[in-house]
Each structure stands twice: as structure tokens, then as C-alpha cells.
XYZ file of C-alpha atoms in Angstrom:
650
model
C 103.367 136.037 38.183
C 99.932 134.564 38.941
C 98.888 134.281 42.592
C 96.956 131.109 41.721
C 97.640 128.847 38.749
C 95.603 125.717 37.978
C 96.589 123.424 35.104
C 94.521 120.505 33.725
C 92.343 120.266 36.851
C 89.757 117.472 36.870
C 87.145 116.755 39.546
C 84.540 114.012 39.431
C 81.683 113.049 41.794
C 80.512 109.455 41.256
C 80.161 109.172 37.463
C 79.637 112.918 36.843
C 82.684 114.912 35.705
C 82.307 118.390 37.208
C 85.584 119.894 35.971
C 87.431 118.450 32.977
C 91.094 119.420 32.432
C 90.438 123.104 33.145
C 93.124 125.795 33.261
C 92.722 128.937 35.361
C 95.011 131.627 36.741
C 94.331 134.594 39.012
C 96.561 137.678 38.914
C 96.900 140.260 41.687
C 94.074 142.857 41.687
C 91.944 140.801 39.259
C 88.242 140.502 40.154
C 86.911 137.415 38.424
C 83.210 136.443 38.301
C 82.287 132.769 37.941
C 79.001 132.170 36.130
C 77.147 129.074 34.943
C 74.129 126.970 35.768
C 73.714 125.505 39.240
C 75.533 122.194 39.565
C 78.100 123.003 36.861
C 81.067 123.288 39.273
C 81.229 126.965 40.326
C 81.396 126.175 44.060
C 83.652 123.165 43.396
C 86.251 125.427 41.771
C 86.078 127.824 44.738
C 86.564 124.957 47.207
C 89.566 123.643 45.275
C 91.162 127.111 45.370
C 90.343 127.526 49.093
C 91.974 124.080 49.666
C 88.746 122.682 51.188
C 88.766 119.847 48.638
C 91.429 118.348 46.387
C 91.157 117.831 42.623
C 91.321 114.270 41.263
C 94.132 115.252 38.896
C 96.038 118.258 37.586
C 98.578 120.698 38.963
C 97.995 123.556 41.405
C 100.498 126.333 42.041
C 99.309 128.273 45.105
C 101.866 129.813 47.462
C 101.303 128.346 50.963
C 101.931 131.811 52.440
C 99.031 133.221 50.409
C 96.107 134.087 52.671
C 92.881 132.967 51.009
C 89.578 133.620 52.811
C 86.091 132.511 51.743
C 82.634 133.846 52.600
C 80.497 130.807 53.370
C 76.764 130.664 52.651
C 76.265 129.714 56.321
C 79.066 131.295 58.387
C 80.020 129.849 61.791
C 80.782 131.924 64.885
C 82.083 131.283 68.378
C 79.255 130.771 70.912
C 78.341 133.924 72.884
C 80.325 136.332 70.665
C 78.816 139.709 69.748
C 78.954 141.516 66.397
C 81.758 143.910 67.330
C 84.005 141.200 68.822
C 83.421 138.933 65.845
C 84.549 141.613 63.385
C 87.545 142.610 65.536
C 88.627 138.964 65.852
C 89.355 139.109 62.100
C 91.613 142.135 62.595
C 93.942 140.958 65.395
C 96.954 140.567 63.081
C 96.398 143.947 61.440
C 95.999 145.729 64.784
C 99.164 144.078 66.130
C 101.036 145.269 63.040
C 99.733 148.838 63.486
C 100.666 148.831 67.191
C 104.150 147.574 66.338
C 104.522 150.259 63.662
C 103.541 152.990 66.145
C 106.010 151.627 68.702
C 108.878 151.545 66.143
C 108.025 155.067 65.004
C 108.464 156.327 68.565
C 111.770 154.497 68.902
C 113.003 156.016 65.642
C 112.385 159.503 67.025
C 115.466 159.015 69.205
C 117.225 156.156 67.390
C 116.681 157.536 63.860
C 119.753 155.849 62.342
C 118.780 152.316 63.387
C 118.702 150.453 60.054
C 116.985 147.377 61.474
C 114.106 149.434 62.885
C 113.831 151.413 59.629
C 113.669 148.186 57.602
C 111.029 146.708 59.931
C 108.968 149.935 59.793
C 109.161 149.920 55.995
C 108.037 146.269 55.805
C 105.151 146.807 58.199
C 104.156 149.991 56.316
C 103.995 148.020 53.063
C 101.869 145.355 54.803
C 99.466 147.984 56.185
C 99.272 149.680 52.768
C 98.395 146.366 51.126
C 95.579 145.713 53.587
C 94.432 149.403 53.738
C 94.758 149.129 57.514
C 95.957 152.574 58.643
C 92.558 153.765 59.892
C 90.915 150.514 60.971
C 88.584 151.982 63.596
C 87.091 154.486 61.124
C 86.613 151.670 58.593
C 84.974 149.409 61.198
C 82.504 152.155 62.059
C 81.716 152.839 58.390
C 81.181 149.167 57.558
C 78.898 148.757 60.608
C 76.865 151.754 59.413
C 76.723 150.793 55.723
C 75.782 147.163 56.441
C 73.090 148.282 58.927
C 74.827 146.521 61.833
C 75.485 149.543 64.079
C 72.344 148.894 66.158
C 73.468 145.287 66.730
C 77.121 146.138 67.524
C 77.072 144.537 70.977
C 74.332 141.973 70.336
C 74.982 138.218 70.482
C 75.336 136.997 66.893
C 73.253 133.908 67.680
C 70.228 136.247 68.060
C 70.594 137.689 64.552
C 68.851 136.446 61.405
C 70.766 134.369 58.833
C 71.083 137.382 56.515
C 72.418 139.595 59.326
C 74.956 136.927 60.347
C 76.172 136.760 56.757
C 76.630 140.537 56.692
C 78.744 140.290 59.874
C 80.943 137.654 58.260
C 81.263 139.716 55.055
C 82.136 142.848 57.070
C 84.976 141.046 58.865
C 86.411 139.677 55.632
C 86.437 142.931 53.671
C 88.044 144.741 56.620
C 90.664 142.009 56.921
C 91.368 142.210 53.157
C 93.068 138.829 52.615
C 95.460 138.281 49.702
C 92.642 136.537 47.826
C 88.959 136.866 48.746
C 86.439 134.235 47.625
C 82.756 135.264 47.739
C 79.768 133.012 47.062
C 76.691 135.151 46.242
C 77.932 138.177 48.249
C 74.901 140.361 47.388
C 72.342 137.951 48.899
C 70.657 139.614 51.931
C 72.102 143.040 50.999
C 69.864 145.920 49.943
C 70.870 148.099 47.003
C 72.679 150.689 49.129
C 74.750 147.990 50.797
C 75.575 146.503 47.382
C 76.734 149.891 46.093
C 78.950 150.348 49.152
C 80.416 146.878 48.632
C 81.100 147.663 44.944
C 82.858 150.899 45.903
C 85.030 149.193 48.522
C 86.039 146.211 46.385
C 87.082 148.395 43.431
C 88.595 151.320 45.335
C 90.797 149.185 47.585
C 91.963 146.890 44.781
C 90.873 143.539 46.171
C 91.998 140.340 44.447
C 88.683 138.608 44.151
C 86.997 135.472 42.836
C 83.236 135.493 43.205
C 80.001 133.737 42.243
C 76.990 135.999 41.680
C 73.653 136.116 39.858
C 73.582 139.932 40.186
C 74.484 141.021 36.669
C 74.918 144.742 37.493
C 77.250 143.729 40.338
C 79.272 141.608 37.897
C 79.320 144.429 35.332
C 80.379 147.021 37.895
C 83.261 145.163 39.549
C 84.435 142.213 37.416
C 87.644 142.623 35.417
C 87.047 139.142 33.934
C 84.286 136.552 33.678
C 84.725 132.784 33.538
C 81.877 130.480 32.553
C 81.750 126.812 33.548
C 79.624 124.562 31.345
C 79.719 120.767 30.894
C 83.017 120.547 32.782
C 84.727 123.118 30.571
C 85.862 126.632 31.468
C 85.679 129.642 29.120
C 87.383 132.985 29.844
C 86.051 136.439 28.913
C 87.507 139.905 29.429
C 85.467 142.641 31.131
C 82.152 142.547 32.995
C 78.778 141.024 32.170
C 77.924 143.214 29.156
C 81.314 142.418 27.600
C 80.717 138.736 28.334
C 77.457 138.856 26.333
C 79.179 140.621 23.461
C 82.013 138.044 23.356
C 79.536 135.161 23.744
C 77.662 136.423 20.679
C 80.954 136.438 18.732
C 81.687 132.908 20.019
C 78.268 131.772 18.786
C 78.927 133.225 15.332
C 82.316 131.460 15.216
C 80.681 128.156 16.237
C 78.104 128.525 13.484
C 80.818 129.210 10.865
C 82.887 126.309 12.173
C 79.849 124.012 11.951
C 79.266 125.005 8.322
C 82.935 124.185 7.536
C 82.623 120.815 9.304
C 79.501 119.954 7.303
C 81.342 120.711 4.053
C 84.317 118.605 5.194
C 82.006 115.746 6.218
C 80.315 115.743 2.808
C 83.710 115.417 1.108
C 84.726 112.579 3.454
C 81.370 110.852 2.946
C 81.931 110.913 -0.799
C 85.362 109.323 -0.246
C 83.863 106.639 2.036
C 81.196 105.722 -0.533
C 83.463 105.673 -3.623
C 86.533 103.558 -4.183
C 87.882 100.419 -2.595
C 90.667 102.435 -0.969
C 88.301 103.345 1.869
C 88.459 99.751 3.084
C 92.233 99.386 2.977
C 94.184 99.098 6.213
C 96.313 102.185 5.623
C 93.153 104.314 5.501
C 91.777 103.200 8.900
C 92.905 106.505 10.422
C 90.959 108.440 7.808
C 87.870 106.312 8.484
C 88.200 107.016 12.238
C 88.483 110.706 11.447
C 85.273 110.486 9.368
C 83.251 108.971 12.239
C 84.675 111.484 14.745
C 83.740 114.304 12.369
C 80.248 112.873 12.005
C 79.731 112.888 15.820
C 80.842 116.537 15.999
C 78.446 117.564 13.248
C 75.594 115.734 15.024
C 76.272 117.338 18.422
C 77.057 120.896 17.270
C 73.499 122.046 16.381
C 72.266 121.249 19.935
C 75.170 123.180 21.496
C 74.681 126.109 19.112
C 70.916 126.180 19.686
C 71.396 126.085 23.473
C 73.848 129.009 23.400
C 71.650 130.942 20.980
C 68.588 130.451 23.187
C 70.470 131.734 26.255
C 71.596 134.837 24.390
C 68.092 135.464 23.025
C 66.661 135.244 26.526
C 69.120 137.863 27.687
C 68.569 140.213 24.748
C 64.826 139.831 24.319
C 62.938 143.112 24.767
C 59.772 143.727 26.772
C 56.626 142.055 25.534
C 53.969 144.765 25.596
C 50.997 142.669 24.479
C 47.569 144.177 25.006
C 45.545 140.943 25.136
C 44.082 141.689 28.556
C 42.103 144.602 29.829
C 44.699 146.941 31.310
C 42.087 149.001 33.143
C 40.777 146.238 35.414
C 41.279 147.356 39.038
C 43.064 144.789 41.205
C 44.017 146.703 44.362
C 42.955 150.064 45.712
C 44.817 151.601 48.677
C 43.600 154.913 50.145
C 45.633 156.702 52.833
C 46.767 153.465 54.473
C 48.946 153.337 57.613
C 50.733 150.398 59.173
C 52.855 150.336 62.339
C 54.687 147.465 64.019
C 55.105 148.566 67.625
C 56.660 152.035 67.481
C 58.034 151.538 63.969
C 56.222 153.240 61.067
C 56.247 150.925 58.054
C 53.627 152.663 55.886
C 52.373 156.234 56.310
C 49.505 157.729 54.313
C 50.076 155.687 51.132
C 47.570 155.833 48.265
C 47.785 153.893 45.006
C 45.817 151.900 42.418
C 47.090 148.685 40.845
C 45.650 147.673 37.467
C 45.574 144.401 35.497
C 48.721 145.035 33.416
C 50.865 146.814 36.036
C 54.391 145.535 36.623
C 55.656 146.893 39.940
C 58.973 146.420 41.731
C 59.092 147.135 45.462
C 62.546 148.384 46.427
C 64.321 149.923 49.409
C 66.570 149.096 52.368
C 66.168 145.919 54.401
C 63.624 146.251 57.202
C 61.758 149.129 55.551
C 58.485 147.187 55.075
C 58.741 145.757 51.546
C 57.697 142.179 52.427
C 55.042 143.576 54.760
C 53.134 145.316 51.956
C 53.084 142.002 50.065
C 51.291 140.488 53.076
C 48.733 143.318 52.865
C 48.096 142.445 49.188
C 47.769 138.771 50.194
C 45.316 139.782 52.996
C 47.508 138.139 55.649
C 47.747 141.321 57.703
C 45.412 144.309 58.002
C 46.265 148.004 57.821
C 45.991 150.107 61.005
C 44.253 152.954 59.259
C 42.905 153.782 55.793
C 41.098 151.747 53.145
C 42.336 148.600 51.399
C 40.220 147.062 48.622
C 40.911 143.943 46.562
C 39.058 142.984 43.396
C 37.744 139.549 42.467
C 40.747 137.805 40.902
C 43.245 134.976 41.483
C 46.745 135.468 42.916
C 49.867 133.323 42.489
C 52.449 133.756 45.276
C 56.158 132.914 45.263
C 58.256 133.286 48.421
C 61.527 131.970 49.846
C 59.702 129.331 51.934
C 58.383 127.655 48.755
C 54.819 127.282 50.057
C 53.733 125.542 46.828
C 56.009 122.514 47.352
C 55.659 119.269 49.327
C 59.041 117.624 50.048
C 57.489 114.151 50.106
C 56.097 114.309 46.563
C 57.998 113.508 43.392
C 58.346 116.148 40.685
C 55.986 114.147 38.434
C 53.323 113.953 41.182
C 53.791 117.664 41.935
C 52.904 118.645 38.359
C 50.448 115.805 37.609
C 48.700 115.046 40.966
C 45.787 113.357 39.169
C 47.977 111.133 37.019
C 48.976 111.465 33.392
C 52.029 113.257 32.065
C 50.648 116.585 30.743
C 50.606 120.105 32.201
C 48.404 122.999 31.121
C 50.058 126.412 31.287
C 48.397 129.695 32.202
C 48.270 130.611 28.494
C 46.318 127.432 27.678
C 49.153 125.388 26.130
C 49.064 121.642 26.854
C 52.613 120.238 27.192
C 54.328 117.017 28.235
C 55.703 117.566 31.755
C 59.264 116.780 30.671
C 59.003 119.082 27.640
C 57.885 121.858 29.999
C 60.487 121.239 32.730
C 63.248 121.086 30.139
C 62.718 124.847 29.794
C 63.695 125.101 33.467
C 66.893 123.096 32.897
C 65.670 119.792 34.409
C 66.785 116.506 32.775
C 64.263 113.673 32.258
C 65.682 111.502 35.070
C 64.616 114.145 37.638
C 60.887 113.432 37.148
C 60.884 110.626 39.724
C 62.981 112.505 42.292
C 61.339 113.714 45.484
C 61.237 117.466 46.078
C 63.007 116.999 49.435
C 66.275 115.785 47.863
C 66.627 118.804 45.539
C 69.034 121.675 46.223
C 67.710 125.122 47.204
C 68.201 126.464 43.677
C 66.466 123.418 42.135
C 63.501 123.815 44.504
C 63.179 127.449 43.466
C 63.157 126.427 39.802
C 60.442 123.845 40.474
C 58.398 126.387 42.460
C 58.622 128.884 39.606
C 57.727 126.250 37.011
C 54.712 125.182 39.120
C 53.633 128.793 39.595
C 53.509 129.352 35.830
C 51.079 126.428 35.432
C 48.526 128.240 37.622
C 45.757 130.261 36.015
C 46.173 133.548 37.894
C 45.566 137.240 37.222
C 48.322 138.559 39.461
C 51.745 137.274 40.496
C 53.223 138.342 43.819
C 56.868 137.418 44.306
C 59.296 137.949 47.199
C 62.958 137.981 46.055
C 62.351 135.633 43.089
C 65.996 135.717 41.881
C 67.554 134.559 45.188
C 69.455 131.231 44.821
C 68.904 131.230 41.029
C 71.778 131.122 38.552
C 71.872 133.549 35.611
C 70.463 131.134 32.962
C 67.466 130.434 35.249
C 66.934 134.161 35.864
C 66.895 134.670 32.081
C 64.167 131.986 31.837
C 62.227 133.649 34.683
C 62.449 137.015 32.891
C 61.183 135.443 29.668
C 58.123 133.989 31.422
C 57.387 137.155 33.368
C 57.561 139.348 30.251
C 55.057 137.085 28.487
C 52.736 136.965 31.537
C 49.483 138.778 30.734
C 48.441 139.696 34.271
C 49.798 142.063 36.931
C 53.150 141.500 38.620
C 54.202 142.803 42.031
C 57.609 141.800 43.312
C 60.311 142.620 45.872
C 63.878 142.483 44.613
C 67.351 143.886 45.272
C 68.572 142.726 41.846
C 68.950 146.026 39.949
C 69.389 144.379 36.538
C 66.268 142.250 37.044
C 64.238 145.261 38.248
C 65.361 147.404 35.294
C 64.397 144.660 32.861
C 60.976 143.739 34.286
C 59.451 146.653 36.223
C 57.516 149.528 34.681
C 56.769 151.167 38.013
C 58.606 151.368 41.361
C 57.311 151.535 44.923
C 60.354 152.939 46.713
C 60.399 152.430 50.493
C 62.450 155.349 51.802
C 62.164 154.602 55.534
C 59.919 155.865 58.322
C 56.834 154.772 56.373
C 57.422 156.965 53.325
C 56.734 155.252 49.972
C 57.479 157.019 46.701
C 56.057 155.963 43.328
C 58.391 156.292 40.349
C 58.224 155.437 36.648
C 61.926 155.817 35.797
C 64.286 152.803 35.584
C 65.630 151.736 38.956
C 69.303 152.289 38.039
C 68.449 155.808 36.844
C 66.617 156.504 40.116
C 69.667 155.326 42.099
C 71.955 157.605 40.072
C 69.631 160.573 40.727
C 69.524 159.673 44.408
C 73.315 159.578 44.535
C 73.493 163.044 42.938
C 71.028 164.374 45.526
C 73.001 162.826 48.385
C 76.224 164.304 47.003
C 74.611 167.758 46.795
C 73.247 167.461 50.340
C 76.687 166.481 51.582
C 78.283 169.408 49.705
C 75.721 171.820 51.155
C 76.473 170.586 54.690
C 80.217 171.000 54.106
C 79.682 174.542 52.752
C 77.480 175.492 55.730
C 80.045 174.033 58.110
C 82.762 176.060 56.370
C 80.651 179.202 56.595
C 80.267 178.775 60.350
C 84.016 178.243 60.754
C 84.787 181.262 58.559
C 82.270 183.403 60.439
C 83.805 182.485 63.781
C 87.303 183.096 62.419
C 86.248 186.427 60.956
C 84.682 187.539 64.257
C 87.925 186.734 66.074
C 90.247 188.248 63.471
C 88.330 191.159 61.896
C 91.294 193.466 62.305
C 93.657 191.175 60.381
C 91.480 190.883 57.218
C 92.746 193.340 54.678
C 92.647 191.868 51.158
C 93.058 188.717 49.098
C 96.569 187.627 48.330
C 97.685 187.718 44.689
C 97.492 183.908 44.437
C 94.040 183.785 46.022
C 92.787 186.518 43.628
C 94.200 184.606 40.649
C 92.647 181.346 41.903
C 89.266 183.086 42.452
C 89.297 184.445 38.877
C 90.174 181.058 37.357
C 87.794 178.886 39.387
C 84.562 179.656 37.409
C 86.210 178.453 34.169
C 87.613 175.383 35.913
C 84.201 174.547 37.372
C 82.481 175.058 34.005
C 84.956 172.732 32.251
C 84.467 170.095 34.955
C 80.672 170.338 34.654
C 80.934 169.833 30.885
C 83.178 166.781 31.228
C 81.028 165.268 34.012
C 77.940 165.611 31.784
C 79.836 163.947 28.931
C 80.798 161.007 31.169
C 77.276 160.621 32.559
C 75.861 160.671 29.018
C 78.402 158.021 27.960
C 77.512 155.809 30.937
C 73.871 155.845 29.799
C 74.856 154.720 26.277
C 75.795 151.038 25.989
C 77.922 151.465 22.848
C 79.860 154.316 24.429
C 80.539 152.686 27.823
C 81.490 149.385 26.193
C 84.059 151.167 23.998
C 85.585 153.192 26.827
C 85.152 150.695 29.660
C 82.484 151.015 32.380
C 84.935 150.749 35.293
C 87.308 153.303 33.745
C 84.409 155.734 33.156
C 83.138 155.236 36.702
C 86.600 155.892 38.189
C 87.055 159.075 36.122
C 83.565 160.281 37.034
C 84.175 159.667 40.755
C 87.514 161.483 40.556
C 86.051 164.485 38.677
C 83.075 164.721 41.051
C 85.512 164.865 43.973
C 87.588 167.586 42.267
C 84.398 169.473 41.339
C 83.152 169.482 44.945
C 86.514 170.782 46.216
C 86.655 173.556 43.602
C 83.068 174.656 44.277
C 83.753 174.606 48.022
C 86.939 176.654 47.503
C 85.128 179.173 45.279
C 82.385 179.681 47.862
C 85.003 180.008 50.577
C 86.851 182.765 48.630
C 83.558 184.470 47.768
C 82.632 184.505 51.452
C 86.066 185.924 52.219
C 85.578 188.744 49.676
C 82.123 189.552 51.086
C 83.619 189.856 54.560
C 86.243 192.288 53.236
C 83.535 194.404 51.575
C 81.514 194.479 54.775
């Protein structure tokens, strides 16, 4: 039975129909991503499900006992509350249940035949299982660490930044684990490591989840289903983002075939309308109505098909490696530069050269200095030590404050300050302003709107569109995908790949970085910056392997110390391996070799799109995680037995 079931839901604001007779159901343990352009009704659907607003019509079946929690874009907190207390305030019910369970368990030690207590203990145990609440304190500590909140544990929330406050709110919600969790852009203000932790938690602990996100890797990694809202209609797709694209391509092919059939049918009906008096008889009015309805469909279909085709082409389009410009022109030269803010090292002894055609993504944890190096390139701050040189060229800058925009100007005045209705792009094309802005999903009636009345996402689209009209040699961008929907990000990617200058950008969006960047500046903390030329997702996988090996090495060393101490205390008792231990020791090398082979197979499959689409990305990831865990335990056991044998020999 579905936890949430919506039938024929309609919602309208003024004359605009946002949702039109949509049907949607959410099953337990489903993780459903909502995608679509801004303003299409994604947030409206979430608010209907969270009961914040009511639909105009339709039926909703949502159990009143169902606990539905939503992560707001701007969370609210009690005045004067600190980070720790805010998170724990979400866990009062769970802690009370755990305390009650512990109390009943003690009572059952003496009153072990009390059926009422046994029933209550069983019910509470099921409740704690469902919410994964047996080790709450350990989980609180881990979430504080992973979300980089440990240093602020007892700090007043009012003193934190907006992004930090949102992480506090998200931490409380995922620890609380409501029956249904609603998340609106959960990866905003999270660095890549935080996102990976969130992905692990949401999948491992089987959350029931409905979420809006522009992060396509995040969608691909955790979504069991995708729904797309467009023109008031809702389409459902199975799997993550890559499966969505595959099914959308099939849908496009079906639409094209259907259109061809409609055209053939219309031609036959047109012949009937033009020949014979019977077309004008009363009994054939229905057939005439059908003809005109068919005609409207045939007229509207090409636009819909072209729109869908364009979106898919934008997603699938490969890198544009044009060589029109001189790639060897030096833009920036950094020699052994250092930068400190107070006692914090942001950059230590970093040397690099940036050329005309370079495309560089700056990645790393929050607070590591990524935005700071952009300010060095923009000559807004100076390095403490070393040499920074900038060539003679023009820079275009995009940031979250939208410096290019004036809220009091209309869109038309913003693009045509000297009058007229034409814009000249950086590649020399001369376009009508509406024809240009149509590429950024703006309708004609927006031209006379003031910038100040636009939403955050719309302002970002205008800022990007304006930036691409500037004749610049280098684009510098700070989190360009924030507040953008997926169709707009596809447009941004298309423009950036055709841009003939250098591009330097900060982003946490792994999919975007993989698609655009040819080089990485990886901020590793404490001022260390590493240059890399491998794809970002590949770098993260390598980093995970290294971290796993480091962890394994620590565990082995810890075990060695324990074994050494034990051996020192019990040297007289060590005689020989037991029969079972000897048998296990002999079999372990083969077991480990087989595991290594299978792990390599899985990793190879996860790098091949055809393979992981056939077998399922989530399924592959779960098997790989499980096998890695088994592999670590077997290696650890083998080393433990080997150490034991060495001690016997000695």
C-alpha cells in the first residue's frame, strides 16, 4: 500500500495552471527525484504533500499518523539555541523511546513472563529499528563531523552562515528519520565529501524520500525513480538520472512515430472534408470536430518534439574542442604563492600557469580557500608571499551576489542600455534580445519585467545570459549551478563548451565538473593544492580507495599492538594453531584473490555506462560496498593469523 497517494490533483495560481490532474504515489523506501524547469510546480507538489498548501481539486490519501518532515531552503530556529541543542531537539521522541526500552528490559530481567512488557518492548524495538535509533549518540557525533559542524557544536545558530544553518537543519532531519523526508536542493552548501556521506546514509538506512535536486550524480546515485513536471503534467521514470535520459530518448522516438501517424490520419480526414457533401451533414459533426482537434495536435506536436529533442541534445552533446584561439597565450602565472587568513593557511607554495584555452574546476571542502583563489585571480586580494602575474586580457565574473545586475532596471534595459532590441554575443552574432533570451527559457512577456521581481533562479539565468554577451577572454565563476534547474544547467554547459577563452570555476556539482573541466585544482586543506587531469569522479573514487587502505592499515597496526601485548602476557600458552584456524589460514589467500577479481569486475562495470545501466548502479554500488567490507575483514584476519604463526615460530 502506498504511503502517499494523489489522484487527479490540480493547482492553479491566478490564471496559470501549475499542476493539471496529476497522479502520484510514494511507496515505502522509494527515493523519488522531482525534476523540471523552475516555476513548473516542483516545490508546489512538495508543499501539497507536506500539507502546507491544499490542492484546488483532486483526492489525497495520506495517513494522518504519517510523519512527514521537510527541509526548508531557509530553516527557522528558536532564538538563542546552539547547534547541539537544535539537533537534539529533533530526537526527543526517539530518546524517550530508547530510555523506555532500556527501563522495560531491566524490568523483564526479573519479570520475564510479563506479556504486556514483552509486547511493549517488541513494539518499541520495531520503532527504534525503523528509525535506526539504537546508537543515537554515535550517529550524532558522526553527522556533526561529516557535516563539518563539530567545531560549532555549542555555538549559537544565529551566528552561523546560511549554509551552515541549513546543514544543522539537515543533520537533525536525517537523524530523526521521519516516515517520509522531503528535501529541496539538499546538496546546496555541501561539499563533495558531505554529499557522499549524505548519499551513503540515505541509501543505507532505507529512507523514504522525495527530493528536488539539480545535482545529476546525486540523483543517479540515490533515486529509485524520477518524476518530471512540465506544463502542468507529470511523467514517471524508473531508475536514476541516466535511466531517465534513456527513457526520455525512447519517449521522444515514440512521440515522433505518433506524430507521423497523426499526419497520415489528418491527410485522410482532410481528403474526406474536401470531397463529398456528407462532410456538411449533421450526423458527421463529430467527425468534423475530430478533424479540427487532430489538426491542432499536429500543429503543436513539432514544437513539443523539438523542445524535448533540444534538451536531450544539450545533455548528450560532447566537448567542443575547437582550436580557433591561441591556446598558448599566458593568462595567469603563479610562482610559489602563499596566503594566510589569521593563523589559517589557505594556500601554501602553489605554482601554476593558466593558458588561454584552459578549463579548470576548483574543488575541495568548504572553507578550504576555493573562493579566495578566485579573488586572487580577480586582483581583489594580494598574496602574502610569492609572485602573481596577470596578462593583458578581459575577465567576465559570475558570483552568487549577481554583481552584473541592477534590480531597478528592466530585462530589456539590462541587455539594451542604449536602446534598440539587439544583442551582440561574444562570438559576434547579432540577435534579437527575445530570440537570445528564449535560449535561457524566458518568455517574451518578461522583457519589461524589472530584475528585482525575478526569483533567485531567474536572476541567475539573466546574469548568465548577460555574461555571455560580454567580449571576454576568461570566465571566472563561483558556484554557477546553484539555484539553477537541470534544463538551465544543460544550457549553461552548452555555452561554456562553445566558449573560446579560458574558464576557471568553483563547483561542488560532480556531474557538471566532469562534463566541463579538463583540469582540477584540488584544495586538500591546510593550504595544499593538488593539480590533476583525471575526471573528478575518478579522482574521488581513487581518494576513497586510498582512505579505505589507510583505515585498513590503521586497523592492522592496532591489531598488531593488541596481539603483541597479548603475546607478551601469554607467551607460555601459545603452542600451535587450532585445526580450524590452520584450515582458515590455508583458504584465505584463495578467498582474497577471488574477492579481488570480483571487486575489479564491479569497478570496471561501474566505469562502463552500458554495463552499469544493465545491472543497476545502486545494485552494483551495494555489492561493491559489501565485498569491500568482506575483503577488509578477510585481509585483516589473514594478517592476524600470519602474525600469530610468526609468534609461534619465534
